PDB file of C-alpha atoms in Angstrom:
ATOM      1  CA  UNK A 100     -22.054  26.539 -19.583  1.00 63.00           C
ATOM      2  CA  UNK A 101     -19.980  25.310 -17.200  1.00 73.00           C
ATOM      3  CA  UNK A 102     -19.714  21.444 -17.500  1.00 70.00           C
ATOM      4  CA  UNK A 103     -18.310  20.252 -13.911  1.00 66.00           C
ATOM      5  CA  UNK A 104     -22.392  21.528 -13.242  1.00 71.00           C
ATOM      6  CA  UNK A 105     -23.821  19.389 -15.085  1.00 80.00           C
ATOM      7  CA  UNK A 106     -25.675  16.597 -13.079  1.00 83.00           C
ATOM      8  CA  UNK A 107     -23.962  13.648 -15.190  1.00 87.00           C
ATOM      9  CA  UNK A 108     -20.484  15.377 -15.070  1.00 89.00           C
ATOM     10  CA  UNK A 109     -20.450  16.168 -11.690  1.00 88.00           C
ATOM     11  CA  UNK A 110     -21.497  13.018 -10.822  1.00 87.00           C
ATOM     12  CA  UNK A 111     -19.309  11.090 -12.635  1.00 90.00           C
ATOM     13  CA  UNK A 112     -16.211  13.993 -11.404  1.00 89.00           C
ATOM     14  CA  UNK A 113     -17.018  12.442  -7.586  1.00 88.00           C
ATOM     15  CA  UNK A 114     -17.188   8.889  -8.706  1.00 89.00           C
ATOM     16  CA  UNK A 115     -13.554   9.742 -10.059  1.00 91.00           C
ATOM     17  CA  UNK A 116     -12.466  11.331  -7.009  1.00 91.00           C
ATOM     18  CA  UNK A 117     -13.920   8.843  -4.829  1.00 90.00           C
ATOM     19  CA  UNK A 118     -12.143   5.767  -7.111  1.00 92.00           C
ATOM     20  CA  UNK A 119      -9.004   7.446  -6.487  1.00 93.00           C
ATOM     21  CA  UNK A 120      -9.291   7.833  -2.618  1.00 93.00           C
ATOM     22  CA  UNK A 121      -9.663   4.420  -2.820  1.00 93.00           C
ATOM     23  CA  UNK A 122      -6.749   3.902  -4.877  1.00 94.00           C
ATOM     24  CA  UNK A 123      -4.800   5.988  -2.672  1.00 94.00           C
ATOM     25  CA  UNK A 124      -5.771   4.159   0.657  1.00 95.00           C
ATOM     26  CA  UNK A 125      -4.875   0.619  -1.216  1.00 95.00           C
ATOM     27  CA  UNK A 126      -1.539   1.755  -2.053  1.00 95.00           C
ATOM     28  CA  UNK A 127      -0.784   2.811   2.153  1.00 95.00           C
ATOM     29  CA  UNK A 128      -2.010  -0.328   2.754  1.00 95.00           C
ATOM     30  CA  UNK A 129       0.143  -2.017   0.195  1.00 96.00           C
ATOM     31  CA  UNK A 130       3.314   0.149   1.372  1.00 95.00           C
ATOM     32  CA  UNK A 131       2.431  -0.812   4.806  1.00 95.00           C
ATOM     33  CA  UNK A 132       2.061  -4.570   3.950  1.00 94.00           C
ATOM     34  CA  UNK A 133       5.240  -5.687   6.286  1.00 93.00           C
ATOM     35  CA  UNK A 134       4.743  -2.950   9.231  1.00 94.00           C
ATOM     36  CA  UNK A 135       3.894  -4.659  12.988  1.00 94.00           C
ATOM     37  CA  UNK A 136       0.490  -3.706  13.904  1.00 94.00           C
ATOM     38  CA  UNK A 137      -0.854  -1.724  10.990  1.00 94.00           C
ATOM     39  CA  UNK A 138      -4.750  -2.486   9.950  1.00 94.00           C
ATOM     40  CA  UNK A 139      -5.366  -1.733   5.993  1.00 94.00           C
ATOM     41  CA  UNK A 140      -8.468   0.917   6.102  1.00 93.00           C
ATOM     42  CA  UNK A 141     -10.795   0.957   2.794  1.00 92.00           C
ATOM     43  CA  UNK A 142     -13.417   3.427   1.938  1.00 88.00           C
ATOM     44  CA  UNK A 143     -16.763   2.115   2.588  1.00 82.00           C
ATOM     45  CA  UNK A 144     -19.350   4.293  -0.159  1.00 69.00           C
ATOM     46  CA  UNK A 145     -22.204   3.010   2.395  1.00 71.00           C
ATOM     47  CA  UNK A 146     -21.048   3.236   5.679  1.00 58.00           C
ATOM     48  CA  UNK A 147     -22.167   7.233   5.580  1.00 56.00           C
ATOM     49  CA  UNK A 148     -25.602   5.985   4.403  1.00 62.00           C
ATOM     50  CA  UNK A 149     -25.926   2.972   7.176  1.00 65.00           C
ATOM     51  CA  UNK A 150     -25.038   6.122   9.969  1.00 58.00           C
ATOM     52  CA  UNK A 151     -27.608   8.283   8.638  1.00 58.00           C
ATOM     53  CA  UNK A 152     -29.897   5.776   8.714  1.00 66.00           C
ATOM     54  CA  UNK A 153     -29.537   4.249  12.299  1.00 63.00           C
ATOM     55  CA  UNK A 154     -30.248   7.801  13.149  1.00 61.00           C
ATOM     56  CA  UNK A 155     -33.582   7.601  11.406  1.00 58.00           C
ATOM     57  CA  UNK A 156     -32.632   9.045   8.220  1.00 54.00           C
ATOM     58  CA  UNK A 157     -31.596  12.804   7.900  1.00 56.00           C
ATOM     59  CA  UNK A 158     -33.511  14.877   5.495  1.00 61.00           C
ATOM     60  CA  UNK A 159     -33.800  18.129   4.066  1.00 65.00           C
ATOM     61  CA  UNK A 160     -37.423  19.900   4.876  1.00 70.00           C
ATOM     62  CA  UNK A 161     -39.058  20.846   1.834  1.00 72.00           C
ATOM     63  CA  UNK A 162     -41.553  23.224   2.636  1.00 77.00           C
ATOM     64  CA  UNK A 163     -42.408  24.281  -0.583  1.00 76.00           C
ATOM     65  CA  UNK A 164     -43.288  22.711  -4.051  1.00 74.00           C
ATOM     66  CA  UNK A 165     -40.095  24.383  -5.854  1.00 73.00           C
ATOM     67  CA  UNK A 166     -37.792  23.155  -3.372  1.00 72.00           C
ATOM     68  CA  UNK A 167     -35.463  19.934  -5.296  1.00 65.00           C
ATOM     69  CA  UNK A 168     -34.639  16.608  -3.482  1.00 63.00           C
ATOM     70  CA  UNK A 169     -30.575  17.061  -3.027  1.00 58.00           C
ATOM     71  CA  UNK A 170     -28.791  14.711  -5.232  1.00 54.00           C
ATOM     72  CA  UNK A 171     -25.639  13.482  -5.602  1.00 51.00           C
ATOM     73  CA  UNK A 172     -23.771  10.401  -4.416  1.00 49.00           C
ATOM     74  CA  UNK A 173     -23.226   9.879  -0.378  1.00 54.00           C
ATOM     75  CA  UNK A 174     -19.902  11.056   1.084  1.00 65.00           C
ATOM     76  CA  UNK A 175     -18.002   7.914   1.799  1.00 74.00           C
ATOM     77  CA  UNK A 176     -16.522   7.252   4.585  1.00 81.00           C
ATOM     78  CA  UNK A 177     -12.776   5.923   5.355  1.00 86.00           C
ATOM     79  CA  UNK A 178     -12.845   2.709   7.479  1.00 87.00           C
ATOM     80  CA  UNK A 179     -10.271   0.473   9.196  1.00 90.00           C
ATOM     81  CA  UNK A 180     -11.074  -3.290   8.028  1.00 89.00           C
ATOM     82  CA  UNK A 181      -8.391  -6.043   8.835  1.00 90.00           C
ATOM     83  CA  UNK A 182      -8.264  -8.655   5.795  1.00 90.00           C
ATOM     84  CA  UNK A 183      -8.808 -12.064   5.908  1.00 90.00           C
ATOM     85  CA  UNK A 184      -5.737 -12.842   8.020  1.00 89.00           C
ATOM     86  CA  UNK A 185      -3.443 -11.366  10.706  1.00 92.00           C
ATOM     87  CA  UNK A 186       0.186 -12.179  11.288  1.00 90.00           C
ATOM     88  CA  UNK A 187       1.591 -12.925  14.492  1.00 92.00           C
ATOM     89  CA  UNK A 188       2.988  -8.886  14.804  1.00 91.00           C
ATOM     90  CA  UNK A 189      -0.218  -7.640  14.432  1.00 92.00           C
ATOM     91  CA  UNK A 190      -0.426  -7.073  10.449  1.00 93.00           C
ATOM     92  CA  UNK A 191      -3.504  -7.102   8.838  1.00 94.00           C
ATOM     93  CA  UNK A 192      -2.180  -6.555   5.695  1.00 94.00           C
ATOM     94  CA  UNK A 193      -3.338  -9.238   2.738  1.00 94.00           C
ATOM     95  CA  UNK A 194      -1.300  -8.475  -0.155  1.00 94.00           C
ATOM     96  CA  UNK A 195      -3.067 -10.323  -2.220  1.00 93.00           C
ATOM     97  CA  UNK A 196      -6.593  -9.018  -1.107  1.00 94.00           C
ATOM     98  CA  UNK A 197      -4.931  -5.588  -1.496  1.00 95.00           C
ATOM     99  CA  UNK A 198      -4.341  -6.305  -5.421  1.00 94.00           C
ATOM    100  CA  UNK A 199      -7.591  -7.174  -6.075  1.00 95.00           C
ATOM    101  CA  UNK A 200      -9.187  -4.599  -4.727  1.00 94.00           C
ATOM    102  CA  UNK A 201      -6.632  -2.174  -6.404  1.00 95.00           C
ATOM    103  CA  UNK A 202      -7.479  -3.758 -10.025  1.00 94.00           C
ATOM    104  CA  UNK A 203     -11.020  -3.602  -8.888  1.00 94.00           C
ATOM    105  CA  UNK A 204     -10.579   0.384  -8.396  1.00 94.00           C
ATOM    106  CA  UNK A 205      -8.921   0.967 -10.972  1.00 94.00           C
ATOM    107  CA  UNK A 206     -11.345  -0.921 -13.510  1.00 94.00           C
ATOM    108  CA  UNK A 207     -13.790   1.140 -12.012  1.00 94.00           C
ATOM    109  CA  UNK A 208     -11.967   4.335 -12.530  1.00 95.00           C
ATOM    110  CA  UNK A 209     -11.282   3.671 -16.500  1.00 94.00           C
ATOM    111  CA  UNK A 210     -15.662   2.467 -16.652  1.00 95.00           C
ATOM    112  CA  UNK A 211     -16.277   6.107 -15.102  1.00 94.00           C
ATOM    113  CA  UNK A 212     -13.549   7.724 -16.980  1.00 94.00           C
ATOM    114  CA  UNK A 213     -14.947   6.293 -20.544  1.00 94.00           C
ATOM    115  CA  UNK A 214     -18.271   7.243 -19.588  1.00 94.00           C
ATOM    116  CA  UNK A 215     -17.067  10.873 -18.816  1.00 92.00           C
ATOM    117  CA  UNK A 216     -15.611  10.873 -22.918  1.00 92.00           C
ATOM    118  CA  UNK A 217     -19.004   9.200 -23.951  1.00 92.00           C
ATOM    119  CA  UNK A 218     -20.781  12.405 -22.204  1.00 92.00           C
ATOM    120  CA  UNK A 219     -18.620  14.465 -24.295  1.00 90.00           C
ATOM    121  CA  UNK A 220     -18.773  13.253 -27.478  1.00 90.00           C
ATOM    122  CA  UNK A 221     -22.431  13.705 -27.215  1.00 90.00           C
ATOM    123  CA  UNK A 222     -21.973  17.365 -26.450  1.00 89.00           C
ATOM    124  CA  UNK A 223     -20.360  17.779 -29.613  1.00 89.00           C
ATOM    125  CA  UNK A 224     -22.707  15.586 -31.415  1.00 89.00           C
ATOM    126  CA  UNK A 225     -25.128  18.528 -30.295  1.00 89.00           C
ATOM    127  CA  UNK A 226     -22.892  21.178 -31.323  1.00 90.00           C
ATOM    128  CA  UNK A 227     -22.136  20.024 -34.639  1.00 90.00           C
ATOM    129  CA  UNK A 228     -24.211  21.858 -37.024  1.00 89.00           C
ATOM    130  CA  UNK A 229     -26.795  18.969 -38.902  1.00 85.00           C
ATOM    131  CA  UNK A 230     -25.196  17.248 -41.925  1.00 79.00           C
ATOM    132  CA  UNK A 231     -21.727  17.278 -41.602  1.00 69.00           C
TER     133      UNK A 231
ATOM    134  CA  UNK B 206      -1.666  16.963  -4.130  1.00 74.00           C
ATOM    135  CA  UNK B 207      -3.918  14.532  -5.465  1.00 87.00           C
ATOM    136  CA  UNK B 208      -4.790  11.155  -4.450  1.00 90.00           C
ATOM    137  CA  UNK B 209      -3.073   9.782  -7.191  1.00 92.00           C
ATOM    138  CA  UNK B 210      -0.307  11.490  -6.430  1.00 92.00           C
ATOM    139  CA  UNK B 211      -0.347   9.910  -3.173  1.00 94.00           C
ATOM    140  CA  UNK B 212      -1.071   6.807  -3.763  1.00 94.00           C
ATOM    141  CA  UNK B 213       2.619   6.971  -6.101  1.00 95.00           C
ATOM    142  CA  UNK B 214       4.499   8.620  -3.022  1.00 95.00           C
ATOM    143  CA  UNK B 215       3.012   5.876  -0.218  1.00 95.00           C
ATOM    144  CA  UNK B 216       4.267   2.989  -3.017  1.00 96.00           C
ATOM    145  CA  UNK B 217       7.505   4.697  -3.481  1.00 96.00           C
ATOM    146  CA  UNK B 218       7.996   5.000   0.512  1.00 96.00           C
ATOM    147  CA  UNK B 219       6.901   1.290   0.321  1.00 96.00           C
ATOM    148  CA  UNK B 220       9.810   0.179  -2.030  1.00 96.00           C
ATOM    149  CA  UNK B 221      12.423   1.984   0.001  1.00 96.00           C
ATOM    150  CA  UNK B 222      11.712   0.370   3.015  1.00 96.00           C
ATOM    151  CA  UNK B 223      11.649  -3.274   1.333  1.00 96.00           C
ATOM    152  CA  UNK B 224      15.089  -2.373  -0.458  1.00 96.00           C
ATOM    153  CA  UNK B 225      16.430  -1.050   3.527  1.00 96.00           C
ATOM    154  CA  UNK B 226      14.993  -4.530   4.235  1.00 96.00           C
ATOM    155  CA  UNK B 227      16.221  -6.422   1.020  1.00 96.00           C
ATOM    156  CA  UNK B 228      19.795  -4.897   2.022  1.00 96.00           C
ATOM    157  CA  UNK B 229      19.461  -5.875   5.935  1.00 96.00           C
ATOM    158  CA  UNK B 230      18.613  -9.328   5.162  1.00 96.00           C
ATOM    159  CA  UNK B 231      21.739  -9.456   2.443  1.00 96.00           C
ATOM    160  CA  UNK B 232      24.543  -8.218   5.163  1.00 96.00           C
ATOM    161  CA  UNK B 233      22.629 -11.245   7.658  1.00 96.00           C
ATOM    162  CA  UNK B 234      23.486 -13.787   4.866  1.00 96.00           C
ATOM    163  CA  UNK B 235      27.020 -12.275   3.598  1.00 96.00           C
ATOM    164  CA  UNK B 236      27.897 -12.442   7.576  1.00 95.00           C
ATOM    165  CA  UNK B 237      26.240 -15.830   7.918  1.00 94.00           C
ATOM    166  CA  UNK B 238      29.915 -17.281   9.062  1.00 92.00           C
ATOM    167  CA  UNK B 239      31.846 -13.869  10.808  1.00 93.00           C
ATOM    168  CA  UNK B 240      33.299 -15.047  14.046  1.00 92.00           C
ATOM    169  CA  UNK B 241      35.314 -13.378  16.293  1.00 89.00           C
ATOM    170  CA  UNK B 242      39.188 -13.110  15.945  1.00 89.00           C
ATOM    171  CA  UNK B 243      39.617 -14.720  19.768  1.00 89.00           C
ATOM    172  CA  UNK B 244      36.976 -16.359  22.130  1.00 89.00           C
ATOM    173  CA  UNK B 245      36.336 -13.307  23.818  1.00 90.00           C
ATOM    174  CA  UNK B 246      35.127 -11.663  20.541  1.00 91.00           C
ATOM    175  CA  UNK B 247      31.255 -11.795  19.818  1.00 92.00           C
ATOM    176  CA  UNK B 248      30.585 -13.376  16.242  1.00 94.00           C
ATOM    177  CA  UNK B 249      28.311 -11.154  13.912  1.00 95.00           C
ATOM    178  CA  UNK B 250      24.857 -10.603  15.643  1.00 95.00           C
ATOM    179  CA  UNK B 251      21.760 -11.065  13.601  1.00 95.00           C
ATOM    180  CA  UNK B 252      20.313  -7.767  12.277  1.00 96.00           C
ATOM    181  CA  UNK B 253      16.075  -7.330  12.398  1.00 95.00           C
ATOM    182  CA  UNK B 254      14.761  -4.013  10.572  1.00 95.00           C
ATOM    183  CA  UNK B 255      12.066  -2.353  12.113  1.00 95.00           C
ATOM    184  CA  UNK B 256       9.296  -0.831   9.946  1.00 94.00           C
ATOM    185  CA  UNK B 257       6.805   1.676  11.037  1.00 94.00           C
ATOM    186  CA  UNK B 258       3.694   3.579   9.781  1.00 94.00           C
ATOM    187  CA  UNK B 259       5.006   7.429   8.467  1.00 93.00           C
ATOM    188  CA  UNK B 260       2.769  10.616   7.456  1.00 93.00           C
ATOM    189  CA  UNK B 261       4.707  11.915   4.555  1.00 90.00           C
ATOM    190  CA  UNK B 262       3.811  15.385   2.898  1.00 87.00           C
ATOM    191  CA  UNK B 263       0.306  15.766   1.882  1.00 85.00           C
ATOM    192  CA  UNK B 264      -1.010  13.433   5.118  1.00 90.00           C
ATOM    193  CA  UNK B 265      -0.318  10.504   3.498  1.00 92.00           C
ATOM    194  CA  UNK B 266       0.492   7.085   5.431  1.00 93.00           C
ATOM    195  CA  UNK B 267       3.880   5.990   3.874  1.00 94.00           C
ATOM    196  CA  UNK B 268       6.172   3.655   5.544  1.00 95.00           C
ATOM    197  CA  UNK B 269       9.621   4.186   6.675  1.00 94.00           C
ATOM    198  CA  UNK B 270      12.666   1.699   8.518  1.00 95.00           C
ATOM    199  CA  UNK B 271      12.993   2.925  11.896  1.00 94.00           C
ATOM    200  CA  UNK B 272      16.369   1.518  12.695  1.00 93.00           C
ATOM    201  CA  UNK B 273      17.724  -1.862  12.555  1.00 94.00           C
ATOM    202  CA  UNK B 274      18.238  -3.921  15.893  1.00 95.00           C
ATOM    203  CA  UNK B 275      20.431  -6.833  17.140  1.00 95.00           C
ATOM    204  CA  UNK B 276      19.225 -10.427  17.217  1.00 93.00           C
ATOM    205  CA  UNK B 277      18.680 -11.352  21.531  1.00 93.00           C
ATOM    206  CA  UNK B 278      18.873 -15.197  20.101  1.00 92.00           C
ATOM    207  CA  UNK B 279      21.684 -17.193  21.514  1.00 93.00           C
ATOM    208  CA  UNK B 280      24.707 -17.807  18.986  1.00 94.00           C
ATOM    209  CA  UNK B 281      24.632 -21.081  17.462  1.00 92.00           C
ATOM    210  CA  UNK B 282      27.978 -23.516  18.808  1.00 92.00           C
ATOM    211  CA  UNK B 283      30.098 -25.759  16.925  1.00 93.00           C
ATOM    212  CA  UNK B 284      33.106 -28.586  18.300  1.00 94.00           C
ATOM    213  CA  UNK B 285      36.182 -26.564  16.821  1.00 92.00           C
ATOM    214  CA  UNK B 286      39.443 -26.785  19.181  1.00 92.00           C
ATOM    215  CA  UNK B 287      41.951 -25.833  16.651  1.00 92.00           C
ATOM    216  CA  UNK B 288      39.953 -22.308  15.719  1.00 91.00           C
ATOM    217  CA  UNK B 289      41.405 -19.754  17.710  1.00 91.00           C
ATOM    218  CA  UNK B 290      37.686 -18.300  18.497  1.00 91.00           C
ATOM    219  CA  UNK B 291      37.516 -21.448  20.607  1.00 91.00           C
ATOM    220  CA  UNK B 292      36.814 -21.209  24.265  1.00 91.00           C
ATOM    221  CA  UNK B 293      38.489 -23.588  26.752  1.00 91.00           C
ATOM    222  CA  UNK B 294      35.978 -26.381  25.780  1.00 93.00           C
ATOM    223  CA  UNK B 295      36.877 -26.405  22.360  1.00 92.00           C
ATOM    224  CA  UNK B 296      33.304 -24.986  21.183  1.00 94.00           C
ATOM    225  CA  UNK B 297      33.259 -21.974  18.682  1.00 94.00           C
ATOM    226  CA  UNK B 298      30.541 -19.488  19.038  1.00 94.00           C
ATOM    227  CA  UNK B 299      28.993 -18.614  15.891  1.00 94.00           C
ATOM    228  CA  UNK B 300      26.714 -16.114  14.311  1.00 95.00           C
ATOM    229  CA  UNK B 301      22.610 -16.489  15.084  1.00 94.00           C
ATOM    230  CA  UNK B 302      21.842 -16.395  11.529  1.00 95.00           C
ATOM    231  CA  UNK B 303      19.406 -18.799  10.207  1.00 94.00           C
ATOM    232  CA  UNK B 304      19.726 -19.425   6.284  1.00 94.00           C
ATOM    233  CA  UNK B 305      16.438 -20.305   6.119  1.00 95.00           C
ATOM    234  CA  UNK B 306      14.932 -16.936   7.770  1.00 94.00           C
ATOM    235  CA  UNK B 307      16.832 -15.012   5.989  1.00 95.00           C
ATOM    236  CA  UNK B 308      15.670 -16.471   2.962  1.00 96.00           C
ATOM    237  CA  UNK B 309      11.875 -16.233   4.128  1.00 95.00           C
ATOM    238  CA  UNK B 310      12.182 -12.258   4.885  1.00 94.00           C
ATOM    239  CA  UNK B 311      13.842 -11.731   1.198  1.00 96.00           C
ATOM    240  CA  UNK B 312      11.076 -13.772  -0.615  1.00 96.00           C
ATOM    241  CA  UNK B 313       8.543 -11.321   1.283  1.00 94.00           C
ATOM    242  CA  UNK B 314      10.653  -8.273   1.058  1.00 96.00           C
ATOM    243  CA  UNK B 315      10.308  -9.036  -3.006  1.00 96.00           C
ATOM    244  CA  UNK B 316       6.778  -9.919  -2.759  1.00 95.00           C
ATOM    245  CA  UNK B 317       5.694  -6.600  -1.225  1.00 96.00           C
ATOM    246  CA  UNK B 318       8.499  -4.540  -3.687  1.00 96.00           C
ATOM    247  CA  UNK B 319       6.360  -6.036  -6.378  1.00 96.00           C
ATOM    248  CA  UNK B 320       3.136  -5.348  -5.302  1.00 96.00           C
ATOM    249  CA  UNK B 321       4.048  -1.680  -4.409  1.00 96.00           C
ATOM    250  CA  UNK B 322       5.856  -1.724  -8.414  1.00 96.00           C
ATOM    251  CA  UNK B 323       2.093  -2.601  -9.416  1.00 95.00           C
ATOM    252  CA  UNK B 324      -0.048  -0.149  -7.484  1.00 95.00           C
ATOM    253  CA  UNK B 325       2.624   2.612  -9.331  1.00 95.00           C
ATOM    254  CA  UNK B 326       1.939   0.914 -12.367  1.00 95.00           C
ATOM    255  CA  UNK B 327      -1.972   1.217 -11.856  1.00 94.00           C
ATOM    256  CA  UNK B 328      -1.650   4.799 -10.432  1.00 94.00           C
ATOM    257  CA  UNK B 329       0.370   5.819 -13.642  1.00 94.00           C
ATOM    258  CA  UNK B 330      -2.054   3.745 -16.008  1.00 94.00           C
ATOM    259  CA  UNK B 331      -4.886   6.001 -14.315  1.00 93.00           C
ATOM    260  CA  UNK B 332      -3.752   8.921 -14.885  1.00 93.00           C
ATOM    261  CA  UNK B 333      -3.061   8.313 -18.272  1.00 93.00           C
ATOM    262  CA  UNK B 334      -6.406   7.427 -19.275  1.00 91.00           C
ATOM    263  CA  UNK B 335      -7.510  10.153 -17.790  1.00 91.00           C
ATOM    264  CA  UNK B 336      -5.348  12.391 -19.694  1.00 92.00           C
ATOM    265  CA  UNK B 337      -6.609  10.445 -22.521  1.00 90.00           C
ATOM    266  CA  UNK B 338      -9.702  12.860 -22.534  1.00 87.00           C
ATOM    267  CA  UNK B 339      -7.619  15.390 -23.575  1.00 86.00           C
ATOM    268  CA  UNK B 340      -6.391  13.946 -26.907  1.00 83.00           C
ATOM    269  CA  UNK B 341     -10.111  12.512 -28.128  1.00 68.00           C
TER     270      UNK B 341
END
């Protein structure tokens, strides 16, 4: 069996991989918190879903009864987002704003993570022969 | 390399280049009162780092100290006949450093080393709850 296949697995193995994206585009924007010009970017889960729909929604044809809806989460989408202030050299950079989301991430990351362990114990709840 | 992994090498690229910056501001103070040996002799010129975007290895956006330039700011002047920096109206030319600036750009200098120390922290904190699953 291979578990990365399994629906709640693999979903939770792209929430993990998305969450650390994230993680990874905080911490540019956090070593780029004192450079002239820069603009932090973010990932934005629903900004793949918004451009699909403008275009009137994108679907796979199902032309017959055994054919399954595709699942899975949306591929996010990196975008450039200046914070709540910009210095005077062009910085968009809001350190503050930057830690928050960071903690935010990463809170999200350990929820996912624990919920990945929960999924396994279960397994080997099943496996474990009855009465011991 | 992962994203974790890249998240650690864009905060470590971010705490060089506040140290470069940390150190730059430092020589500005510790030179706060060099003067030239004669009036023809420029006192010590304020130093400004210059910090730009980077791609380190793995395409991520780091951050590296291009170079440092000199201060254009006029040099401050003080009434000092009896210095030998003194030009013929008795006036000593002294360095453009302002305390106060310099003390501005190390408070923010430590601010961002800090929050680049805590996005390590939280990378490393990750990773080890991840590896976590391994042990349970």
């Amino acid at each position: 069996m291979d578990l990365g296949a399994a629906p709640y697995f693999e979903l939770l193995r792209e929430r993990l991989d998305q969450l650390g994206q994230r993680q990874r585009l905080i911490a540019e924007n956090i070593a780029n918190a004192s450079t002239p010009g820069y603009v932090p970017r973010d990932l934005d889960a629903s900004a793949f879903q918004r451009a699909l729909d403008a275009q009137g929604g994108v679907r796979l044809a199902r032309t017959n009864a055994g054919h399954m809806a595709p699942g899975g989460a949306p591929t996010a989408q990196i975008v450039t987002r200046a914070d709540s202030e910009t210095t005077l050299d062009g910085n968009a950079v809001v350190l503050e704003e930057q830690t928050v989301r960071a903690a935010e991430t990463r809170m999200q990351y350990e929820t996912a993570l624990a919920l990945y362990q929960k999924g396994l114990q279960l397994l080997r709840m099943a496996s474990r022969p009855p009465g011991r | 390399m992962s994203d974790i992994d890249a998240a650690l090498a864009a905060a470590a690229s971010g705490m060089r280049a506040q140290t470069v910056r940390m150190r730059i501001a430092a020589e500005n103070v510790a030179n706060a009162n060099s003067v030239g040996a004669d009036p023809n002799q420029e006192p010590f010129r304020r130093r400004i780092p210059l910090l730009e975007s980077t791609t380190l290895s793995g395409d991520v956006t780091g951050v590296r100290v291009r170079g440092a330039v000199s201060d254009a700011t006029e040099f401050r002047r003080e009434y000092n006949p009896s210095h030998p920096a003194a030009d013929e109206e008795g006036y000593v030319r002294l360095p453009n450093v302002d305390m106060l600036v310099e003390m501005m750009d190390m408070r923010d200098a430590t601010r961002a080393y800090e929050a680049n120390l805590n996005m390590i922290e939280a990378a490393r904190a990750m990773t080890t709850r991840a590896l976590d699953l391994l042990r349970r």
